[in-house]
Short mmCIF file of C-alpha atoms in Angstrom, two decimals:
data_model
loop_
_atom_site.label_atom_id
_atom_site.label_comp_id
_atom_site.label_asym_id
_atom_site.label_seq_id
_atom_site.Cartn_x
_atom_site.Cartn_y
_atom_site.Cartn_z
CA UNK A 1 -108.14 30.90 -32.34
CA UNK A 2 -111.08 29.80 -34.66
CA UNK A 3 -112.94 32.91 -34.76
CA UNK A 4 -116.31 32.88 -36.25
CA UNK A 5 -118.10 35.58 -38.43
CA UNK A 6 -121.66 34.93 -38.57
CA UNK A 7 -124.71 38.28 -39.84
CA UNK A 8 -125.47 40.07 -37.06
CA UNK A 9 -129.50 39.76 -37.89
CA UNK A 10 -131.92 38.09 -40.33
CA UNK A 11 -135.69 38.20 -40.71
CA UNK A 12 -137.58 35.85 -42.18
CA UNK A 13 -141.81 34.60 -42.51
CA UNK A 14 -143.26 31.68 -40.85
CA UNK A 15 -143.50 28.51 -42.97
CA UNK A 16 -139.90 29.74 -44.79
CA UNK A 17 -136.54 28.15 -45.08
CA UNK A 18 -133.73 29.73 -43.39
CA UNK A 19 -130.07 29.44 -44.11
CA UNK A 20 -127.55 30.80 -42.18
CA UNK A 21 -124.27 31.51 -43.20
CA UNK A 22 -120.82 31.21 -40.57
CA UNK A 23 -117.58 32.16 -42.01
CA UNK A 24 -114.62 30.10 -39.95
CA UNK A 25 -111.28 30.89 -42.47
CA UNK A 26 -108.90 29.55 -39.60
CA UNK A 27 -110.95 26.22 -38.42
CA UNK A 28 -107.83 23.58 -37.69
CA UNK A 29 -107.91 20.08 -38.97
CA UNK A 30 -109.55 19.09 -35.56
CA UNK A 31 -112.34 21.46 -35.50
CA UNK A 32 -115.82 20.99 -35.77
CA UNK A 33 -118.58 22.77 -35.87
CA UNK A 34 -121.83 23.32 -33.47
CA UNK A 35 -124.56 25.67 -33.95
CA UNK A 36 -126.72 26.57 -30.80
CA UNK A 37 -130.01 28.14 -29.95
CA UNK A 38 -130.57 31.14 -27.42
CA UNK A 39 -134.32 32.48 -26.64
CA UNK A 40 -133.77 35.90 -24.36
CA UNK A 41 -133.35 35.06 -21.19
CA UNK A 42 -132.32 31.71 -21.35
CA UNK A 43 -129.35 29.27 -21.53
CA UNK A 44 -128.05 28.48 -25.29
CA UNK A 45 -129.45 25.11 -26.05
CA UNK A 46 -127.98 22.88 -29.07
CA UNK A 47 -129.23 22.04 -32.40
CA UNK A 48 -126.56 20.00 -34.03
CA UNK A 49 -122.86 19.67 -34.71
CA UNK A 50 -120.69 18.21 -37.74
CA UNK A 51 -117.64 17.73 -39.02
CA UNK A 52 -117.85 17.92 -42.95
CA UNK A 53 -120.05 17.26 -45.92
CA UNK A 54 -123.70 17.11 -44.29
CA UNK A 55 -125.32 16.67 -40.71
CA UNK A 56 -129.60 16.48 -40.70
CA UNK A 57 -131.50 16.07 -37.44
CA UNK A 58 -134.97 16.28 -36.47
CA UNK A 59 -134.17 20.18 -36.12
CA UNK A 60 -131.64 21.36 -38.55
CA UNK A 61 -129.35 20.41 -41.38
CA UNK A 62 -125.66 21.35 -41.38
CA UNK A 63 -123.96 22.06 -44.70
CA UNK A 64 -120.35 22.32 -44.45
CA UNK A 65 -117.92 22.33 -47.86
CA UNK A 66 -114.89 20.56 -48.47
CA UNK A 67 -112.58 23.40 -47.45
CA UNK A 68 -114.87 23.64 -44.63
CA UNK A 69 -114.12 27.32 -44.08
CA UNK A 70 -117.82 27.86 -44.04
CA UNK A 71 -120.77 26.59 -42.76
CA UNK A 72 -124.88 26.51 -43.16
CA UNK A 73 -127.36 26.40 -40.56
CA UNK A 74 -130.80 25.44 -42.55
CA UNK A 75 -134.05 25.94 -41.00
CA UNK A 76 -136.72 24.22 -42.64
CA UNK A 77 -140.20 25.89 -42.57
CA UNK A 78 -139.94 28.17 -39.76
CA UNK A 79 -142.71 29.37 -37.29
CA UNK A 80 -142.47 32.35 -35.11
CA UNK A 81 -141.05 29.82 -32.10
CA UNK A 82 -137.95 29.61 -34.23
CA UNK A 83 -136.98 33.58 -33.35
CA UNK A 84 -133.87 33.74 -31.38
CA UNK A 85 -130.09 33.78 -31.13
CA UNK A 86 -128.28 31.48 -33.20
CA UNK A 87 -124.45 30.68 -32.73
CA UNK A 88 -121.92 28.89 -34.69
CA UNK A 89 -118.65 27.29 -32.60
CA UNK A 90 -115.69 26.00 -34.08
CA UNK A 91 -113.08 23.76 -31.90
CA UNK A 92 -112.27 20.58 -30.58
CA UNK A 93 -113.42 18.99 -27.09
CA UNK A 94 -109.29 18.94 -25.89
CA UNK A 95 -108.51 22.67 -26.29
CA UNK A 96 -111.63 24.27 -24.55
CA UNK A 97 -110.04 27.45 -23.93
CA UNK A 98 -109.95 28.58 -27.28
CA UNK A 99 -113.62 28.38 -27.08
CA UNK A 100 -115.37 31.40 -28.87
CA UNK A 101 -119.40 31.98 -28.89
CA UNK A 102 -119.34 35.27 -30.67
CA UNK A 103 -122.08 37.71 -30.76
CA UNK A 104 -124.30 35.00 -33.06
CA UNK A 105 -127.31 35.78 -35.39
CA UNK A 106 -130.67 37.19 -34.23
CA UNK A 107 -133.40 35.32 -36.43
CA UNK A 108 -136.33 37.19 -36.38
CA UNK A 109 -139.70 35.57 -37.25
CA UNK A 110 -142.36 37.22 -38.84
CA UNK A 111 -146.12 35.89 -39.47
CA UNK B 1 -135.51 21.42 -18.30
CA UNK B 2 -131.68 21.12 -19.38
CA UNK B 3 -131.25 19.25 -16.02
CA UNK B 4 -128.54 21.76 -14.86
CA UNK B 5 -129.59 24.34 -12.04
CA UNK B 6 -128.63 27.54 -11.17
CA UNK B 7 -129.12 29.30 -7.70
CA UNK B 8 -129.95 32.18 -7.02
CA UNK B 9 -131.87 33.20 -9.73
CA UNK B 10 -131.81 36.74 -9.52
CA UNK B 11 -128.93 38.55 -7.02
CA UNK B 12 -128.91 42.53 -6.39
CA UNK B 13 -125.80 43.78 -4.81
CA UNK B 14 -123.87 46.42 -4.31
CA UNK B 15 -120.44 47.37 -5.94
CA UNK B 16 -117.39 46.15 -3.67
CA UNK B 17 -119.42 43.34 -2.45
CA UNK B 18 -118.81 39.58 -2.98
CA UNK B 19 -121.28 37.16 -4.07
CA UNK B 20 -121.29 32.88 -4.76
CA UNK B 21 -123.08 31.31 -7.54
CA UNK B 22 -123.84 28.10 -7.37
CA UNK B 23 -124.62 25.31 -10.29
CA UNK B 24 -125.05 21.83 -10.02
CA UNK B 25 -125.12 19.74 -13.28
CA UNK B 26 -127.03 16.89 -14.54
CA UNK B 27 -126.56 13.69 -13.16
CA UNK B 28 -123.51 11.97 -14.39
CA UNK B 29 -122.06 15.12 -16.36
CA UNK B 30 -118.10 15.62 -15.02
CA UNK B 31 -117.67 18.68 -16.88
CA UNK B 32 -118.69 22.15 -15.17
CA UNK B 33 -118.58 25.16 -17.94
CA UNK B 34 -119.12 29.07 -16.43
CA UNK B 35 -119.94 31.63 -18.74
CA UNK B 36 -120.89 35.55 -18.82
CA UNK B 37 -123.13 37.08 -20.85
CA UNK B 38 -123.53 40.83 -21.06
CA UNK B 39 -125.35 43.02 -23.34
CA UNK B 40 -122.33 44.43 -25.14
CA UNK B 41 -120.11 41.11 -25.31
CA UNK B 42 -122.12 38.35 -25.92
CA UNK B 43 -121.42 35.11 -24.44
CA UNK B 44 -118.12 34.83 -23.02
CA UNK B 45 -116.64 31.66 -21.62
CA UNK B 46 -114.68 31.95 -18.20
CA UNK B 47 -113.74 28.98 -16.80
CA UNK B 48 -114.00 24.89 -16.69
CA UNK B 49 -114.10 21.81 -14.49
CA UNK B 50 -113.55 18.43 -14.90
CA UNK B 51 -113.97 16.23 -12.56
CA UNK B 52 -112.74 18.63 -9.85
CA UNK B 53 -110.22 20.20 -11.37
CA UNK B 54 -109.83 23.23 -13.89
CA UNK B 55 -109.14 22.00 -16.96
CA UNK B 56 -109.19 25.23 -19.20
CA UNK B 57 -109.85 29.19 -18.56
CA UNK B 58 -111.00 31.69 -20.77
CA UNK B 59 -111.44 35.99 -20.34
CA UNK B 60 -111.87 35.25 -16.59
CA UNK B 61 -110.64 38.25 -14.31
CA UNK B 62 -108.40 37.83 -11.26
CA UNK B 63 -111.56 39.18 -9.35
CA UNK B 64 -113.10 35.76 -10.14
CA UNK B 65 -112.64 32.11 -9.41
CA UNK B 66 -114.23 29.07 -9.18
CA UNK B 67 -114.07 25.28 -7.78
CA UNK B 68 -115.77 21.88 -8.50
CA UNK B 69 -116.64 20.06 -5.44
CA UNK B 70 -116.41 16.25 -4.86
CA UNK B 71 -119.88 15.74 -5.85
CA UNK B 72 -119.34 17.50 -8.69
CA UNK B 73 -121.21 20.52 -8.33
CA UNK B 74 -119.62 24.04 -8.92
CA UNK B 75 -119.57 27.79 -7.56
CA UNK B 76 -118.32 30.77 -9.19
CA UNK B 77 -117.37 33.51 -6.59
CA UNK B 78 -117.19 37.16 -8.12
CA UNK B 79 -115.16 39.31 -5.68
CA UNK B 80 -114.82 43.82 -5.26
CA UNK B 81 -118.00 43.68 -7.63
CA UNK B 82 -118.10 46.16 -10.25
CA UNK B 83 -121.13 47.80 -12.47
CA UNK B 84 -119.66 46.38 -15.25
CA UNK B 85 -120.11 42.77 -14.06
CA UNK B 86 -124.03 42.68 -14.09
CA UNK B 87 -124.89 40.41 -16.40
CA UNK B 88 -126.35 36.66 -16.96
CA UNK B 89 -124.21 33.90 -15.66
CA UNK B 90 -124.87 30.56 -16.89
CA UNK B 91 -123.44 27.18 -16.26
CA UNK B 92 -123.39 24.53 -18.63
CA UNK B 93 -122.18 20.20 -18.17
CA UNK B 94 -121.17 17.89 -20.29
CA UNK B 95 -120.55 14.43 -20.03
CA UNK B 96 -117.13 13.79 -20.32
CA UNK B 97 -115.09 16.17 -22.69
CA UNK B 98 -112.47 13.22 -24.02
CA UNK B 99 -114.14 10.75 -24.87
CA UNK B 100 -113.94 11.48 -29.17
CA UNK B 101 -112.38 15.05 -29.29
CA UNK B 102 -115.75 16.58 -30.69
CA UNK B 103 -117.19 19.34 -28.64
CA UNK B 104 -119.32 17.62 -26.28
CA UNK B 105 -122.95 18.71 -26.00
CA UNK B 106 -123.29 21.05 -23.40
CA UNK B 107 -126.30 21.71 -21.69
CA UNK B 108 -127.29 24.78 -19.98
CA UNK B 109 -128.65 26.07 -16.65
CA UNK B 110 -131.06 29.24 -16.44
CA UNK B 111 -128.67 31.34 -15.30
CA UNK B 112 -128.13 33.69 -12.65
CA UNK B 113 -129.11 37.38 -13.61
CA UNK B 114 -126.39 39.68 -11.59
CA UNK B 115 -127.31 43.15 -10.91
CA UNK B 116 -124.33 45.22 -8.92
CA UNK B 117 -125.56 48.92 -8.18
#
């Protein structure tokens, strides 16, 4: 099972980058990797997904190294809509019950 | 709007009781995912459905189960209700989980908020 440990919290200012960090030691050759958004109260939407070296959408970049027991979530310039929940997943699409959402990273968002 | 609703919204009940929640994804998704979220455990995937039939299960108790109907919409009965299952339910669809062995997108529903006293 592909466990993921990501900081439990992080605050940040408006207008700042954000990185954040996963840890994924035990991510199998058929892995990859998807980060999602949560606001309270809500469903977890998704910001992007890769499989190694670099992923960039109109939201996010992905960093993820060669070994790609890691993994970076950057934020660029963030405003106080950017507080929430962030998770990192690590499988494949065939073996969904190994599926693991973990407790994720609460970005907090200050002005 | 993900496209994928929930109903009810909000259920109070009482433990011992049974309930049905019931999701219905966006158009053209085949793949029904049920989750639980609780204050203390995060988001927790139980169960999912493809195409009408369960494809993969995850910390879902015997309490619990779930179907996919024919036009693809899904319920999730929770059965002897306990205080400890309150919590946010959400359902989430995807396409069509085989086509390239990536984790499809899923998109989420609003969620049911479950509230057993």
């Amino acid at each position: 099972l592909a466990k993921t440990t990501q900081p439990i919290s992080m605050d940040s200012y408006e207008g700042q980058e954000v990185n954040i960090t996963c840890s994924h030691n035990n991510i199998a050759t058929n892995d990859y990797i998807t980060w999602y958004q949560q606001f309270p109260s809500q469903g977890p939407r998704f910001i992007i997904q890769g499989y190694k070296t670099k992923v960039t959408n109109e939201v996010a970049s992905l960093f993820i190294p060669a070994d790609r027991k890691s993994s970076t979530l950057s934020l660029p310039r963030v405003s106080l809509s950017d507080t929430a929940v962030y998770y990192c997943l690590v499988g494949d699409g065939y073996n969904f019950n190994k599926f693991y959402f973990g407790s994720g990273t609460k970005l907090n968002v200050k002005p | 709007d993900s496209g994928v609703t929930q109903t009810p919204k909000h259920l109070i009940t009482a433990t011992g009781q049974r309930v049905t929640l019931r999701c219905s994804p966006r158009s053209g998704d085949l793949s029904v995912y049920w989750y639980q979220q609780s204050l203390d455990q995060g988001l927790q995937f139980l169960i999912q459905y493809y195409n009408g039939e369960e494809r993969a299960k995850g910390n879902i108790l015997e309490r619990f189960s779930a179907q996919q109907f024919p036009d693809l919409h899904s319920e999730l009965n929770l059965s002897s209700l306990e205080l400890g299952d309150s919590a946010l339910y959400f359902c989430a669809s995807s396409v069509d989980y085989r086509r390239t062995g990536s984790l499809e997108t899923q998109y989420f529903g609003p969620g049911t908020r479950l509230l057993v006293l």
